[in-house]
Amino acid sequence: MLTIGKLGEAAGVKVPTIRYYEQIGLLPEPDRSAGNQRLYGQSALDRLAFIRHARELGFPLDAIRDLLSLSDRPDQSCAAADVIARAQLAEVESRLARLTALKGELERMVVQCAGGRIADCRVIEVLGDHSLCATDHQHPESEAAS
Amino acid sequence: MLTIGKLGEAAGVKVPTIRYYEQIGLLPEPDRSAGNQRLYGQSALDRLAFIRHARELGFPLDAIRDLLSLSDRPDQSCAAADVIARAQLAEVESRLARLTALKGELERMVVQCAGGRIADCRVIEVLGDHSLCATDHQHPESEAAS
DNA sequence: CCTAAGGTCTCTAGTAGCTATAGCTTCAAG
DNA sequence: CTTGAAGCTATAGCTACTAGAGACCTTAGG
Ligand SMILES: [Zn+2]
Ligand SMILES: [Zn+2]
Ligand SMILES: [Zn+2]
Ligand SMILES: [Zn+2]
């Protein structure tokens, strides 16, 4: 049996994050010690490791929730799981395309700036006028930082 | 003079977003009509277009705040602006590297899945065990969606 | 001149995925 | 038995918005 701290250490997840996952129903409520502290077994560790790895691969918690409930039914078809993974792949690919365009524009502007006064700064100039850009680089970004 | 709706239309920014920018001090408080409605001039439009473009390029609002205050002092050196742009470029490059690794792992797992039962699903299997991954793909993601 | 539609006003709360703080209790080592 | 670390709950904060409620302003048609 693991305390929440040991569990977090073992899975590489911070303690408040574990409590948050429990709160949103991603982890089941564990047994408690006589003094009301959470006690976890191997299955909780497996589940948490699964969540962590899926998060590292960028899956949103909603998708992870679906993947977990699928993995609880080992005899069913994995088609739904594959759909979720392919959707995530598509999401990553679209972000990659966008970031590649952004990288190009940012490189252009830092390279073109000769480094004088603000009035002549290519960075400021380009930011104020998209027609100076070489690509379209629409906005849709995604995902949050750790 | 533009109403907030016209300004938003002209700059490609939604009305509540404009009010939000004003609230956090990114846009100055504009004059009001007799009936208390906001009225904007050309300078507000320029400033909002600048913000929008910088957002499209992924700059966080804090960086945009700094860039705007720099652009208000045209005679100073643009070194600080260039530093901000290069930091943004570095951020984009690091996200690109990470997303490229993620894309590789996701492709591997969807390709390797033969599509049978959950118990044999490569997607579920890999999500539960990072040692099946080919790369390290640490977590740090960034930025939010539009 | 009046009315109806649509734009605008303020304020509040919600989104994702946590992180941080406060003030308390429990546990384990010495 | 004491002390300090770790745990508990509850609440608020983070980014950058978005959505809603309910009231007010503006303007074009009749
Ligand atoms: Zn410059
Ligand atoms: Zn542009
Ligand atoms: Zn499968
Ligand atoms: Zn992995």
Coordinates of C-alpha atoms (C1' of nucleotides) and ligand atoms in Angstrom, one line a residue:
Chain A
M1 CA 0.0 0.0 0.0
L2 CA 1.3 3.5 -1.0
T3 CA 0.6 6.8 0.5
I4 CA -0.3 9.6 -1.9
G5 CA 3.3 10.9 -1.7
K6 CA 4.8 7.6 -2.6
L7 CA 2.3 7.0 -5.3
G8 CA 3.2 10.4 -6.9
E9 CA 6.8 9.7 -6.6
A10 CA 6.4 6.2 -8.2
A11 CA 4.3 7.6 -11.1
G12 CA 6.1 10.9 -11.5
V13 CA 2.9 12.9 -10.8
K14 CA 2.6 15.7 -8.2
V15 CA 0.5 15.0 -5.1
P16 CA -2.1 17.8 -5.8
T17 CA -2.4 16.5 -9.3
I18 CA -3.4 13.1 -8.0
R19 CA -6.0 14.6 -5.8
Y20 CA -7.2 16.7 -8.7
Y21 CA -7.6 13.5 -10.9
E22 CA -9.6 11.9 -8.1
Q23 CA -11.8 15.0 -7.9
I24 CA -12.7 15.0 -11.6
G25 CA -13.3 11.2 -11.5
L26 CA -10.3 10.1 -13.4
L27 CA -9.0 8.1 -10.5
P28 CA -11.3 6.2 -8.2
E29 CA -11.6 7.2 -4.5
P30 CA -9.0 5.0 -2.7
D31 CA -9.4 3.4 0.6
R32 CA -8.3 5.5 3.6
S33 CA -6.2 4.8 6.6
A34 CA -7.6 5.0 10.1
G35 CA -6.4 8.6 10.1
N36 CA -8.2 9.4 6.9
Q37 CA -5.2 9.3 4.6
R38 CA -5.4 7.9 1.1
L39 CA -3.9 4.4 0.5
Y40 CA -3.2 3.1 -3.0
G41 CA -2.5 -0.3 -4.4
Q42 CA -0.9 -1.5 -7.6
S43 CA -3.9 -0.8 -9.8
A44 CA -4.0 2.8 -8.9
L45 CA -0.3 3.1 -9.8
D46 CA -0.9 1.5 -13.1
R47 CA -3.8 3.7 -13.8
L48 CA -1.9 6.8 -12.8
A49 CA 1.1 5.8 -14.9
F50 CA -1.3 5.4 -17.9
I51 CA -2.7 8.8 -17.3
R52 CA 0.7 10.4 -17.0
H53 CA 2.0 8.8 -20.2
A54 CA -1.1 9.7 -22.1
R55 CA -0.7 13.3 -20.9
E56 CA 2.9 13.3 -22.0
L57 CA 1.7 12.3 -25.4
G58 CA -0.6 15.3 -25.4
F59 CA -4.0 13.5 -25.0
P60 CA -6.6 15.7 -23.3
L61 CA -8.1 14.4 -20.0
D62 CA -11.4 13.7 -21.7
A63 CA -9.8 11.4 -24.2
I64 CA -7.8 9.8 -21.4
R65 CA -11.0 9.2 -19.5
D66 CA -12.4 7.4 -22.6
L67 CA -9.2 5.4 -23.1
L68 CA -9.2 4.3 -19.5
S69 CA -12.8 3.1 -19.6
L70 CA -11.9 1.2 -22.8
S71 CA -9.0 -0.4 -21.2
D72 CA -11.3 -1.6 -18.4
R73 CA -13.1 -3.7 -21.1
P74 CA -10.3 -5.9 -22.6
D75 CA -12.6 -8.0 -24.7
Q76 CA -14.2 -5.3 -26.7
S77 CA -12.9 -4.0 -30.1
C78 CA -10.1 -1.5 -29.9
A79 CA -11.5 0.5 -32.8
A80 CA -12.6 3.4 -30.5
A81 CA -9.1 3.6 -28.9
D82 CA -7.5 3.7 -32.3
V83 CA -9.9 6.5 -33.4
I84 CA -8.9 8.5 -30.3
A85 CA -5.2 8.0 -31.0
R86 CA -5.6 8.9 -34.7
A87 CA -7.4 12.1 -33.7
Q88 CA -4.6 13.0 -31.4
L89 CA -2.1 12.3 -34.2
A90 CA -4.1 14.6 -36.5
E91 CA -4.2 17.3 -33.8
V92 CA -0.4 17.1 -33.3
E93 CA 0.1 17.2 -37.1
S94 CA -2.0 20.3 -37.4
R95 CA -0.1 22.0 -34.6
L96 CA 3.1 21.0 -36.2
A97 CA 2.1 22.6 -39.5
R98 CA 1.1 25.8 -37.8
L99 CA 4.2 26.0 -35.6
T100 CA 6.4 25.5 -38.6
A101 CA 4.8 28.5 -40.3
L102 CA 5.2 30.5 -37.1
K103 CA 8.9 29.5 -36.9
G104 CA 9.4 30.7 -40.4
E105 CA 7.9 34.1 -39.8
L106 CA 9.7 34.6 -36.5
E107 CA 13.0 33.7 -38.1
R108 CA 12.4 36.1 -40.9
M109 CA 11.7 39.0 -38.6
V110 CA 14.6 38.4 -36.3
V111 CA 17.0 38.0 -39.2
Q112 CA 15.8 41.1 -41.0
C113 CA 16.1 43.4 -38.1
A114 CA 19.3 45.3 -38.3
G115 CA 19.1 46.3 -34.7
G116 CA 18.8 50.0 -34.6
R117 CA 16.0 52.2 -33.2
I118 CA 12.5 50.9 -32.5
A119 CA 11.3 53.1 -35.3
D120 CA 13.3 51.0 -37.7
C121 CA 12.8 47.6 -36.0
R122 CA 11.7 44.9 -38.3
V123 CA 10.2 43.0 -35.5
I124 CA 7.9 45.8 -34.5
E125 CA 7.1 46.6 -38.1
V126 CA 6.1 43.1 -39.0
L127 CA 4.0 42.7 -35.9
G128 CA 2.1 45.7 -36.9
D129 CA 1.4 44.6 -40.4
H130 CA 0.7 41.0 -41.4
S131 CA 1.0 41.8 -45.1
L132 CA 4.8 41.8 -44.5
C133 CA 4.5 38.1 -43.6
A134 CA 5.4 35.4 -46.1
T135 CA 2.7 32.9 -44.9
D136 CA -0.8 32.9 -43.6
H137 CA -0.1 31.4 -40.1
Q138 CA -3.7 31.4 -38.8
H139 CA -4.1 31.3 -35.1
P140 CA -5.6 28.0 -33.6
E141 CA -3.0 26.9 -31.0
S142 CA -3.5 24.2 -28.4
E143 CA -2.5 22.6 -25.2
A144 CA -1.1 24.0 -21.9
A145 CA 2.3 24.0 -20.3
S146 CA 3.6 22.0 -17.4
Chain B
M1 CA -14.8 57.0 -34.8
L2 CA -15.7 53.3 -34.4
T3 CA -18.0 51.5 -32.1
I4 CA -16.6 48.5 -30.4
G5 CA -18.3 46.2 -32.9
K6 CA -16.9 48.0 -35.9
L7 CA -13.5 48.0 -34.3
G8 CA -13.7 44.3 -33.7
E9 CA -14.8 43.7 -37.2
A10 CA -12.0 45.9 -38.6
A11 CA -9.3 44.2 -36.6
G12 CA -10.7 40.6 -36.7
V13 CA -11.1 40.5 -32.9
K14 CA -14.3 39.6 -31.0
V15 CA -16.0 42.3 -29.0
P16 CA -15.6 40.6 -25.6
T17 CA -11.9 40.2 -26.3
I18 CA -11.5 43.9 -26.8
R19 CA -13.2 44.6 -23.5
Y20 CA -10.9 42.0 -21.9
Y21 CA -7.8 43.7 -23.3
E22 CA -9.0 47.0 -21.9
Q23 CA -9.6 45.4 -18.6
I24 CA -6.1 44.0 -18.3
G25 CA -4.6 47.3 -19.5
L26 CA -3.5 46.2 -22.9
L27 CA -5.7 48.7 -24.6
P28 CA -6.3 52.2 -23.1
E29 CA -9.7 53.2 -21.9
P30 CA -11.4 54.9 -24.9
D31 CA -13.6 57.9 -25.0
R32 CA -17.3 57.2 -24.5
S33 CA -20.4 58.4 -26.4
A34 CA -23.1 60.4 -24.6
G35 CA -24.8 57.1 -23.9
N36 CA -21.6 55.6 -22.4
Q37 CA -20.6 53.5 -25.4
R38 CA -16.9 53.1 -26.3
L39 CA -15.6 55.1 -29.3
Y40 CA -12.3 54.3 -30.9
G41 CA -10.0 56.1 -33.3
Q42 CA -7.3 54.9 -35.7
S43 CA -4.7 54.5 -33.0
A44 CA -6.8 52.0 -31.2
L45 CA -7.3 50.1 -34.4
D46 CA -3.5 50.0 -35.0
R47 CA -2.9 48.9 -31.5
L48 CA -5.5 46.2 -31.6
A49 CA -4.2 44.9 -35.0
F50 CA -0.7 44.8 -33.5
I51 CA -2.0 42.7 -30.6
R52 CA -3.9 40.4 -32.9
H53 CA -1.0 39.8 -35.1
A54 CA 1.4 39.2 -32.2
R55 CA -1.1 36.7 -30.7
E56 CA -1.3 34.9 -34.1
L57 CA 2.4 34.5 -33.9
G58 CA 2.0 33.0 -30.5
F59 CA 3.4 35.8 -28.3
P60 CA 1.9 35.7 -24.8
L61 CA 0.0 38.8 -23.7
D62 CA 2.8 39.8 -21.3
A63 CA 5.3 39.9 -24.1
I64 CA 2.9 41.8 -26.2
R65 CA 2.5 44.3 -23.4
D66 CA 6.2 44.9 -23.4
L67 CA 6.4 45.1 -27.2
L68 CA 3.6 47.7 -27.2
S69 CA 5.3 49.9 -24.6
L70 CA 8.5 49.6 -26.7
S71 CA 6.7 50.6 -29.8
D72 CA 5.5 53.7 -28.0
R73 CA 9.2 54.8 -27.6
P74 CA 10.4 54.9 -31.2
D75 CA 13.8 56.5 -30.5
Q76 CA 15.0 53.8 -28.1
S77 CA 17.1 50.8 -29.1
C78 CA 15.1 47.8 -30.4
A79 CA 17.3 45.3 -28.6
A80 CA 14.7 44.5 -26.1
A81 CA 12.1 43.8 -28.8
D82 CA 14.5 41.6 -30.6
V83 CA 15.2 39.7 -27.4
I84 CA 11.4 39.1 -27.0
A85 CA 11.1 37.9 -30.6
R86 CA 14.1 35.5 -30.2
A87 CA 12.6 34.1 -27.0
Q88 CA 9.4 33.5 -28.8
L89 CA 11.3 31.8 -31.7
A90 CA 13.1 29.6 -29.2
E91 CA 9.8 28.7 -27.5
V92 CA 8.3 27.7 -30.9
E93 CA 11.4 25.7 -31.8
S94 CA 11.2 23.8 -28.5
R95 CA 7.6 23.0 -29.0
L96 CA 8.3 21.9 -32.6
A97 CA 10.9 19.5 -31.4
R98 CA 8.6 18.1 -28.8
L99 CA 5.6 17.8 -31.2
T100 CA 7.8 16.0 -33.7
A101 CA 8.7 13.4 -31.1
L102 CA 5.0 13.0 -30.2
K103 CA 4.0 12.7 -33.8
G104 CA 6.6 9.9 -34.1
E105 CA 5.3 8.0 -31.1
L106 CA 1.6 8.4 -32.1
E107 CA 2.3 7.2 -35.6
R108 CA 4.2 4.2 -34.3
M109 CA 1.3 3.2 -32.0
V110 CA -1.5 3.6 -34.6
V111 CA 0.5 1.8 -37.2
Q112 CA 1.4 -1.1 -34.9
C113 CA -2.1 -1.7 -33.8
A114 CA -3.6 -4.6 -35.7
G115 CA -7.1 -3.6 -34.7
G116 CA -8.4 -6.5 -32.7
R117 CA -9.5 -6.6 -29.0
I118 CA -8.6 -4.0 -26.4
A119 CA -6.5 -6.6 -24.7
D120 CA -4.2 -6.7 -27.7
C121 CA -4.4 -3.1 -28.7
R122 CA -1.0 -1.5 -29.2
V123 CA -2.4 1.9 -28.4
I124 CA -3.5 0.9 -25.0
E125 CA -0.4 -1.1 -24.4
V126 CA 2.0 1.7 -25.3
L127 CA 0.0 4.3 -23.3
G128 CA 0.5 2.0 -20.2
D129 CA 4.2 1.6 -20.7
H130 CA 6.6 4.3 -21.8
S131 CA 9.4 1.8 -22.2
L132 CA 7.7 0.8 -25.4
C133 CA 8.3 4.3 -26.8
A134 CA 11.2 5.0 -29.1
T135 CA 11.9 8.5 -27.8
D136 CA 11.8 10.5 -24.6
H137 CA 9.1 13.0 -25.4
Q138 CA 9.0 14.9 -22.1
H139 CA 5.9 16.9 -21.4
P140 CA 6.3 20.7 -21.4
E141 CA 3.5 21.9 -23.8
S142 CA 2.4 25.5 -24.2
E143 CA -0.2 27.9 -25.5
A144 CA -3.9 27.8 -25.7
A145 CA -6.4 27.4 -28.5
S146 CA -8.5 30.0 -30.3
Chain C
dC1 C1' -42.8 60.2 -32.6
dC2 C1' -42.8 55.6 -31.5
dT3 C1' -41.3 51.1 -31.6
dA4 C1' -38.6 47.1 -32.5
dA5 C1' -34.3 45.1 -33.5
dG6 C1' -29.8 44.8 -32.7
dG7 C1' -25.7 46.7 -30.6
dT8 C1' -23.6 47.8 -26.2
dC9 C1' -23.3 48.1 -21.1
dT10 C1' -21.6 45.7 -16.6
dC11 C1' -20.9 41.7 -14.0
dT12 C1' -20.3 36.9 -13.2
dA13 C1' -19.0 32.4 -14.2
dG14 C1' -17.0 28.9 -17.0
dT15 C1' -13.2 26.6 -20.0
dA16 C1' -8.2 23.1 -19.4
dG17 C1' -5.2 21.3 -16.3
dC18 C1' -3.3 22.1 -13.0
dT19 C1' -0.7 25.0 -8.9
dA20 C1' -0.5 27.5 -4.6
dT21 C1' -2.0 28.9 -0.2
dA22 C1' -4.0 28.5 4.6
dG23 C1' -4.9 26.2 8.5
dC24 C1' -5.5 22.0 10.3
dT25 C1' -4.5 16.7 11.5
dT26 C1' -1.8 12.5 11.2
dC27 C1' 2.3 9.8 11.0
dA28 C1' 7.0 8.2 11.8
dA29 C1' 11.6 8.8 13.6
dG30 C1' 14.3 9.7 17.5
Chain D
dC1 C1' 6.9 12.3 23.7
dT2 C1' 8.1 15.5 20.7
dT3 C1' 9.0 17.4 16.5
dG4 C1' 8.9 17.9 11.6
dA5 C1' 7.4 16.0 7.4
dA6 C1' 3.5 14.6 5.0
dG7 C1' -1.4 14.4 4.7
dC8 C1' -6.1 16.6 4.9
dT9 C1' -9.9 20.1 3.0
dA10 C1' -11.2 24.1 0.9
dT11 C1' -10.4 28.0 -1.8
dA12 C1' -8.2 31.0 -5.1
dG13 C1' -5.1 31.7 -9.0
dC14 C1' -3.0 30.9 -13.6
dT15 C1' -3.7 32.0 -19.5
dA16 C1' -6.6 34.0 -22.7
dC17 C1' -10.5 34.1 -23.5
dT18 C1' -15.9 32.9 -24.1
dA19 C1' -20.7 32.8 -22.7
dG20 C1' -24.5 34.3 -20.3
dA21 C1' -27.9 37.5 -17.8
dG22 C1' -30.4 41.5 -17.6
dA23 C1' -30.4 46.4 -18.5
dC24 C1' -29.5 50.3 -21.6
dC25 C1' -28.5 52.8 -26.0
dT26 C1' -29.0 53.7 -31.0
dT27 C1' -31.1 53.8 -35.3
dA28 C1' -34.2 52.7 -39.1
dG29 C1' -39.0 52.0 -40.5
dG30 C1' -43.7 53.2 -40.2
Ligands
ZN1 ZN 14.7 45.2 -33.9
ZN2 ZN 1.5 37.6 -40.2
ZN3 ZN -5.9 -0.9 -31.2
ZN4 ZN 6.4 7.3 -24.0

